[in-house]
Coordinates of C-alpha atoms in Angstrom, one line a residue:
X12 CA 10.1 -35.7 18.1
X13 CA 9.8 -36.2 14.3
X14 CA 6.1 -35.3 14.4
X15 CA 6.8 -32.2 16.5
X16 CA 9.5 -31.0 14.1
X17 CA 7.1 -31.6 11.1
X18 CA 4.4 -29.6 12.9
X19 CA 6.7 -26.6 13.2
X20 CA 7.6 -26.8 9.5
X21 CA 4.1 -27.0 8.1
X22 CA 3.0 -23.5 7.0
X23 CA -0.6 -24.2 8.0
X24 CA 0.3 -25.5 11.4
X25 CA -0.6 -23.5 14.5
X26 CA 3.1 -23.7 15.4
X27 CA 3.9 -21.9 12.2
X28 CA 1.0 -19.4 11.5
X29 CA 2.5 -17.9 8.4
X30 CA -0.6 -18.7 6.3
X31 CA -3.0 -17.2 8.8
X32 CA -1.0 -14.0 9.2
X33 CA -0.5 -13.6 5.5
X34 CA -4.2 -14.0 4.9
X35 CA -5.0 -11.5 7.7
X36 CA -2.5 -9.0 6.4
X37 CA -3.9 -9.4 2.8
X38 CA -7.5 -8.9 4.2
X39 CA -6.6 -5.6 5.8
X40 CA -5.1 -4.3 2.6
X41 CA -7.9 -5.7 0.5
X42 CA -10.3 -3.8 2.7
X43 CA -8.2 -0.6 2.2
X44 CA -8.7 -0.9 -1.6
X45 CA -12.4 -1.8 -1.4
X46 CA -13.6 1.9 -1.4
X47 CA -11.7 2.6 -4.6
X48 CA -14.3 1.1 -7.1
X49 CA -17.0 2.8 -5.0
X50 CA -15.7 6.3 -5.2
X51 CA -17.6 7.1 -8.4
X52 CA -20.8 5.7 -6.9
X53 CA -20.2 7.8 -3.8
X54 CA -19.8 10.9 -6.1
X55 CA -23.2 10.2 -7.6
X56 CA -25.0 9.1 -4.5
X57 CA -23.7 11.7 -2.1
X58 CA -23.0 14.5 -4.7
X59 CA -19.3 14.5 -3.8
X60 CA -16.8 16.4 -5.9
X61 CA -13.5 14.9 -7.0
X62 CA -11.7 17.0 -4.5
X63 CA -13.7 15.6 -1.6
X64 CA -13.2 12.0 -2.9
X65 CA -9.4 12.5 -2.9
X66 CA -9.7 13.8 0.6
X67 CA -11.6 10.7 1.7
X68 CA -8.7 8.7 0.1
X69 CA -5.9 10.8 1.6
X70 CA -7.1 10.8 5.3
X71 CA -6.6 7.0 5.3
X72 CA -3.0 7.5 4.4
X73 CA -2.5 10.1 7.0
X74 CA -4.1 8.0 9.7
X75 CA -2.1 4.9 8.6
X76 CA 1.2 6.9 8.8
X77 CA 0.3 8.2 12.2
X78 CA -0.4 4.7 13.5
X79 CA 2.9 3.4 12.1
X80 CA 4.9 6.2 13.7
X81 CA 3.1 6.2 17.1
X82 CA 2.0 2.6 17.6
X83 CA 4.2 0.7 15.1
X84 CA 6.4 -1.0 17.8
X85 CA 3.8 -1.5 20.6
X86 CA 3.6 -5.3 19.8
X87 CA 7.3 -5.5 20.8
X88 CA 6.1 -4.6 24.3
X89 CA 2.6 -6.0 24.6
X90 CA 3.0 -9.1 22.4
X91 CA 1.8 -9.7 18.9
X92 CA -1.6 -11.4 19.5
X93 CA -3.2 -8.7 21.7
X94 CA -2.1 -5.9 19.3
X95 CA -3.3 -7.8 16.2
X96 CA -6.6 -8.5 18.0
X97 CA -6.9 -4.8 18.8
X98 CA -6.3 -3.8 15.2
X99 CA -9.0 -6.3 14.1
X100 CA -11.5 -4.8 16.5
X101 CA -10.7 -1.3 15.2
X102 CA -11.1 -2.5 11.7
X103 CA -14.5 -4.1 12.5
X104 CA -15.6 -0.6 13.7
X105 CA -14.4 0.9 10.4
X106 CA -16.4 -1.6 8.4
X107 CA -19.4 -0.8 10.5
X108 CA -19.0 2.9 9.8
X109 CA -18.8 2.1 6.0
X110 CA -22.0 0.0 6.3
X111 CA -24.0 2.9 7.8
X112 CA -22.3 5.7 5.9
X113 CA -24.8 8.2 4.5
X114 CA -22.5 11.1 3.5
X115 CA -18.9 12.2 3.1
X116 CA -18.5 12.8 6.9
X117 CA -19.1 9.2 7.5
X118 CA -16.7 8.1 4.8
X119 CA -13.9 10.3 6.2
X120 CA -14.5 8.9 9.7
X121 CA -14.5 5.4 8.4
X122 CA -11.3 5.9 6.4
X123 CA -9.5 7.5 9.4
X124 CA -10.5 4.5 11.7
X125 CA -9.5 2.1 8.9
X126 CA -6.1 3.8 8.4
X127 CA -5.4 3.5 12.2
X128 CA -6.3 -0.2 12.2
X129 CA -4.3 -1.0 9.0
X130 CA -1.2 0.9 10.3
X131 CA -1.2 -1.1 13.6
X132 CA -2.0 -4.3 11.9
X133 CA 0.7 -3.9 9.2
X134 CA 3.4 -3.3 11.8
X135 CA 2.4 -6.1 14.2
X136 CA 1.5 -8.8 11.7
X137 CA 4.6 -7.9 9.7
X138 CA 6.7 -8.4 12.9
X139 CA 4.9 -11.7 13.6
X140 CA 5.7 -13.0 10.2
X141 CA 9.4 -12.2 10.6
X142 CA 9.3 -13.9 14.1
X143 CA 8.1 -17.1 12.5
X144 CA 10.3 -17.2 9.4
X145 CA 12.6 -14.2 8.6
X146 CA 13.1 -14.9 4.9
X147 CA 9.5 -16.0 4.2
X148 CA 8.1 -13.3 6.5
X149 CA 9.9 -10.5 4.6
X150 CA 8.7 -11.8 1.3
X151 CA 5.1 -12.0 2.5
X152 CA 5.3 -8.5 3.9
X153 CA 6.2 -7.3 0.5
X154 CA 3.7 -9.3 -1.5
X155 CA 0.6 -9.6 0.7
X156 CA -0.4 -5.9 0.8
X157 CA -0.2 -5.5 -3.0
X158 CA -2.0 -8.9 -3.6
X159 CA -4.6 -7.9 -1.0
X160 CA -5.3 -4.6 -2.7
X161 CA -5.6 -6.3 -6.1
X162 CA -8.1 -8.8 -4.8
X163 CA -9.9 -6.0 -2.9
X164 CA -10.3 -3.8 -6.0
X165 CA -11.5 -6.6 -8.3
X166 CA -13.6 -8.3 -5.7
X167 CA -15.4 -5.1 -4.8
X168 CA -16.0 -4.3 -8.5
X169 CA -17.5 -7.7 -9.1
X170 CA -19.8 -7.3 -6.1
X171 CA -20.9 -3.9 -7.3
X172 CA -21.7 -5.1 -10.8
X173 CA -23.3 -8.4 -10.0
X174 CA -24.4 -8.3 -6.3
X175 CA -27.1 -6.4 -4.4
X176 CA -26.6 -3.4 -2.1
X177 CA -23.5 -2.0 -3.9
X178 CA -22.6 0.5 -1.1
X179 CA -22.9 -2.0 1.7
X180 CA -22.3 -5.7 0.7
X181 CA -18.5 -5.7 0.5
X182 CA -18.2 -4.0 3.9
X183 CA -20.6 -6.5 5.5
X184 CA -18.6 -9.4 4.1
X185 CA -15.3 -7.9 5.2
X186 CA -16.8 -7.2 8.7
X187 CA -17.7 -10.9 9.0
X188 CA -14.2 -11.9 7.8
X189 CA -12.5 -9.7 10.4
X190 CA -14.8 -11.1 13.2
X191 CA -13.7 -14.6 12.2
X192 CA -10.0 -13.5 12.2
X193 CA -10.4 -11.8 15.6
X194 CA -11.6 -15.0 17.1
X195 CA -9.0 -17.2 15.2
X196 CA -6.1 -15.1 16.3
X197 CA -6.3 -16.6 19.8
X198 CA -5.8 -20.1 18.4
X199 CA -2.4 -19.1 17.0
X200 CA 0.8 -19.1 19.1
X201 CA 2.4 -15.9 20.5
X202 CA 5.4 -15.3 18.4
X203 CA 6.7 -12.2 20.2
X204 CA 7.1 -11.4 23.8
X205 CA 6.6 -8.7 26.4
X206 CA 9.2 -6.2 27.5
X207 CA 9.2 -2.9 29.4
X208 CA 9.3 0.5 27.7
X209 CA 5.7 0.7 26.4
X210 CA 5.3 4.4 26.9
X211 CA 8.6 5.2 25.2
X212 CA 7.5 3.1 22.3
X213 CA 4.7 5.6 21.6
X214 CA 7.3 8.3 20.8
X215 CA 8.0 8.3 17.0
X216 CA 11.5 7.4 16.2
X217 CA 12.6 9.1 13.0
X218 CA 16.2 9.2 12.1
X219 CA 18.3 9.0 8.9
X220 CA 21.8 7.8 9.7
X221 CA 24.6 10.0 8.3
X222 CA 25.8 7.3 5.9
X223 CA 22.3 7.0 4.4
X224 CA 21.4 10.6 3.9
X225 CA 23.0 10.9 0.4
X226 CA 21.6 7.5 -0.9
X227 CA 18.2 8.4 0.4
X228 CA 18.3 11.9 -1.2
X229 CA 19.3 10.3 -4.5
X230 CA 16.5 7.7 -4.5
X231 CA 13.8 10.2 -3.2
X232 CA 12.6 11.5 -6.6
X233 CA 12.0 7.9 -7.8
X234 CA 10.3 7.0 -4.6
X235 CA 8.1 10.1 -4.6
X236 CA 7.1 9.5 -8.2
X237 CA 6.3 5.9 -7.4
X238 CA 4.0 6.6 -4.5
X239 CA 2.4 9.5 -6.3
X240 CA 1.5 7.1 -9.1
X241 CA -0.1 4.6 -6.6
X242 CA -2.1 7.4 -5.0
X243 CA -3.5 8.6 -8.3
X244 CA -4.6 5.1 -9.2
X245 CA -6.3 4.3 -6.0
X246 CA -8.2 7.6 -5.8
X247 CA -9.2 8.6 -9.3
X248 CA -8.6 5.9 -11.9
X249 CA -12.1 4.3 -11.8
X250 CA -13.7 7.7 -12.5
X251 CA -11.0 8.3 -15.1
X252 CA -11.9 5.1 -16.9
X253 CA -15.6 6.0 -17.0
X254 CA -15.0 9.5 -18.1
X255 CA -12.5 8.8 -20.9
X256 CA -13.8 5.5 -22.3
X257 CA -17.5 5.7 -21.6
X258 CA -17.3 2.2 -20.1
X259 CA -19.5 2.4 -16.9
X260 CA -19.0 -1.3 -15.9
X261 CA -17.5 -1.2 -12.3
X262 CA -15.5 -4.3 -13.1
X263 CA -13.6 -2.5 -15.8
X264 CA -12.3 0.3 -13.5
X265 CA -11.7 -2.2 -10.8
X266 CA -9.7 -4.4 -13.2
X267 CA -7.4 -1.5 -14.2
X268 CA -6.7 -0.7 -10.5
X269 CA -6.2 -4.4 -9.7
X270 CA -3.8 -4.8 -12.6
X271 CA -1.4 -2.3 -11.1
X272 CA -1.3 -4.1 -7.7
X273 CA -1.2 -7.6 -9.1
X274 CA 1.6 -6.7 -11.6
X275 CA 3.5 -5.0 -8.7
X276 CA 3.2 -8.0 -6.5
X277 CA 4.4 -10.4 -9.2
X278 CA 7.3 -8.2 -10.0
X279 CA 8.4 -8.0 -6.3
X280 CA 8.5 -11.8 -6.2
X281 CA 10.3 -12.2 -9.5
X282 CA 12.9 -9.5 -9.0
X283 CA 13.5 -9.9 -5.2
X284 CA 17.1 -11.2 -5.8
X285 CA 18.2 -8.4 -8.2
X286 CA 20.5 -5.5 -7.2
X287 CA 19.0 -2.2 -6.1
X288 CA 20.6 -0.4 -9.0
X289 CA 19.3 -2.8 -11.6
X290 CA 15.8 -2.6 -10.1
X291 CA 15.8 1.2 -10.2
X292 CA 16.9 1.3 -13.9
X293 CA 14.4 -1.4 -15.0
X294 CA 11.7 0.1 -12.8
X295 CA 12.0 3.6 -14.1
X296 CA 12.1 2.6 -17.7
X297 CA 9.2 0.2 -17.3
X298 CA 7.1 2.8 -15.5
X299 CA 7.8 5.3 -18.2
X300 CA 6.7 3.0 -20.9
X301 CA 3.7 2.0 -19.0
X302 CA 2.6 5.6 -18.2
X303 CA 3.0 6.5 -21.9
X304 CA 0.8 3.5 -22.8
X305 CA -1.8 4.6 -20.3
X306 CA -1.9 8.1 -21.7
X307 CA -2.4 6.6 -25.1
X308 CA -5.3 4.5 -23.8
X309 CA -6.9 7.6 -22.2
X310 CA -6.7 9.6 -25.5
X311 CA -7.8 6.7 -27.7
X312 CA -10.5 5.7 -25.2
X313 CA -9.1 2.2 -25.2
X314 CA -9.6 -0.1 -22.2
X315 CA -7.2 -2.6 -23.6
X316 CA -4.4 0.0 -23.8
X317 CA -5.2 1.2 -20.3
X318 CA -4.9 -2.4 -19.0
X319 CA -1.7 -3.1 -20.9
X320 CA -0.2 0.2 -19.7
X321 CA -1.2 -0.5 -16.1
X322 CA 0.4 -3.9 -16.2
X323 CA 3.7 -2.3 -17.3
X324 CA 3.3 0.5 -14.8
X325 CA 2.6 -1.9 -12.0
X326 CA 5.7 -3.9 -12.9
X327 CA 7.7 -0.6 -12.7
X328 CA 6.0 0.3 -9.4
X329 CA 7.0 -3.0 -7.7
X330 CA 10.5 -2.9 -9.1
X331 CA 11.1 0.7 -8.0
X332 CA 9.8 -0.2 -4.6
X333 CA 12.4 -3.0 -4.3
X334 CA 15.1 -0.7 -5.6
X335 CA 14.4 2.1 -3.2
X336 CA 14.4 -0.1 -0.1
X337 CA 17.4 -2.0 -1.4
X338 CA 19.3 1.2 -1.8
X339 CA 19.0 2.3 1.8
X340 CA 18.2 -0.6 4.1
X341 CA 21.4 -2.6 3.7
X342 CA 23.4 0.5 4.8
X343 CA 21.6 0.7 8.2
X344 CA 22.8 -0.9 11.3
X345 CA 20.1 -3.1 13.1
X346 CA 19.4 -0.5 15.7
X347 CA 19.0 2.2 13.0
X348 CA 16.4 0.4 10.8
X349 CA 13.3 1.4 12.7
X350 CA 14.1 5.1 12.6
X351 CA 15.1 4.9 8.9
X352 CA 11.9 3.0 8.0
X353 CA 9.9 5.7 9.8
X354 CA 11.5 8.4 7.7
X355 CA 10.9 6.3 4.5
X356 CA 7.3 5.8 5.4
X357 CA 6.7 9.5 6.0
X358 CA 8.2 10.3 2.6
X359 CA 6.2 7.5 0.8
X360 CA 2.8 8.1 2.4
X361 CA 3.0 11.9 2.0
X362 CA 3.7 11.3 -1.7
X363 CA 0.8 8.8 -1.7
X364 CA -1.8 11.2 -0.3
X365 CA -1.0 14.9 -0.9
X366 CA -0.6 14.8 -4.7
X367 CA -3.9 12.9 -4.9
X368 CA -5.7 15.9 -3.3
X369 CA -4.1 18.1 -6.0
X370 CA -5.3 15.6 -8.6
X371 CA -8.8 16.1 -7.3
X372 CA -8.6 19.8 -7.7
X373 CA -7.2 19.4 -11.2
X374 CA -9.9 16.9 -12.2
X375 CA -12.6 19.3 -11.1
X376 CA -11.1 22.3 -12.9
X377 CA -9.6 20.9 -16.1
X378 CA -11.0 17.4 -16.4
X379 CA -9.6 13.9 -16.0
X380 CA -7.8 13.7 -19.4
X381 CA -5.7 16.8 -18.9
X382 CA -5.1 15.8 -15.2
X383 CA -3.7 12.5 -16.4
X384 CA -1.4 14.2 -18.9
X385 CA -0.1 16.6 -16.3
X386 CA 0.5 13.7 -13.8
X387 CA 2.1 11.5 -16.4
X388 CA 4.5 14.2 -17.4
X389 CA 5.4 15.1 -13.8
X390 CA 5.9 11.4 -12.8
X391 CA 8.1 10.6 -15.8
X392 CA 10.3 13.7 -15.5
X393 CA 10.8 13.3 -11.7
X394 CA 11.6 9.5 -12.1
X395 CA 14.1 10.0 -15.0
X396 CA 15.8 13.0 -13.3
X397 CA 16.2 10.8 -10.2
X398 CA 17.7 7.9 -12.2
X399 CA 20.1 10.3 -14.0
X400 CA 21.2 11.7 -10.6
X401 CA 21.9 8.2 -9.3
X402 CA 23.9 7.2 -12.3
X403 CA 25.8 10.5 -12.3
X404 CA 26.7 10.1 -8.6
X405 CA 28.1 6.6 -9.3
X406 CA 30.2 7.7 -12.2
X407 CA 31.9 10.5 -10.3
X408 CA 34.5 8.4 -8.4
X409 CA 35.5 6.7 -11.7
X410 CA 36.0 10.0 -13.4
X411 CA 38.1 11.3 -10.4
X412 CA 40.4 8.3 -10.6

């Protein structure tokens, strides 16, 4: 009896597969960031414009959002293991498409397939983690994607700089990792179950409960600015670093991108117990300071300033993410959470992808430096206006009394 209880409590035990699911989730999001350091090389190798590069980036977000909305809850009906296995198979196909890619059409196809796989995996693995341990699962769901993207960006950059076959090696290694995980998933226990209603689960459930409409509208400017910032980093920052600093080392651009995600993950962990209001205030101020430092680094051609500004910006990114979710989710009833999260995902991923395409057009027409200035100004103004609106709305009842 004692040994049985210990086996359930050990994180690496097959009875408690938190470590395996956390690693698999991190690998999916690491793979999602792997193309970022390669975008500049794709531009040179395939003669791709910044606009097309941002489109390659954006189709991933559209596909991921579609998968979340349409197939996000299918593991509730089919079980966690078969759905995670299916996502791994789709991701293996995506890695294969990247390996054989010879032009922008291949890249767009690979990113669409990858977005579908990551959306299904994120929902099903996230549910499996919460099945095993609710508190630990929610924390892993917040930290693993950001940590995975940081490792993916810096790891890919290192392979480009020091390894052979820069356009193919990282995807071949990831393909092998996903094959191992696809085999290993069957050695883990099923944490969910099967229930009827599969076809109804494919209908997107999007709803904002009446009591949450105002809080969501108030937090929307900060959330949009937050995800616009993330999209800009993951689509254009490696090229920005090369253009503005003259530093062509892939590891430098990858380190700047990784700094955003690593700092965001650390902040999510450190500030997870703080109030939503405190997180939004600290997040907005930290993001503003970070963005101003990044702009200074761009104009002074300083990699050190870019890294420092990105660390601050990433801290603000993670804190604002916590604040936005913390503002709306506690107000929802259990049966309202899925529809609310769907609405939140739509808002977030549209902000993640659509402005990135605009950034591609701006970079092509006015250059990376001016594009950075425009984006920095817009993000700061939108974030601060959102924070002021939230503070104003909370002071009104006090004034009325």
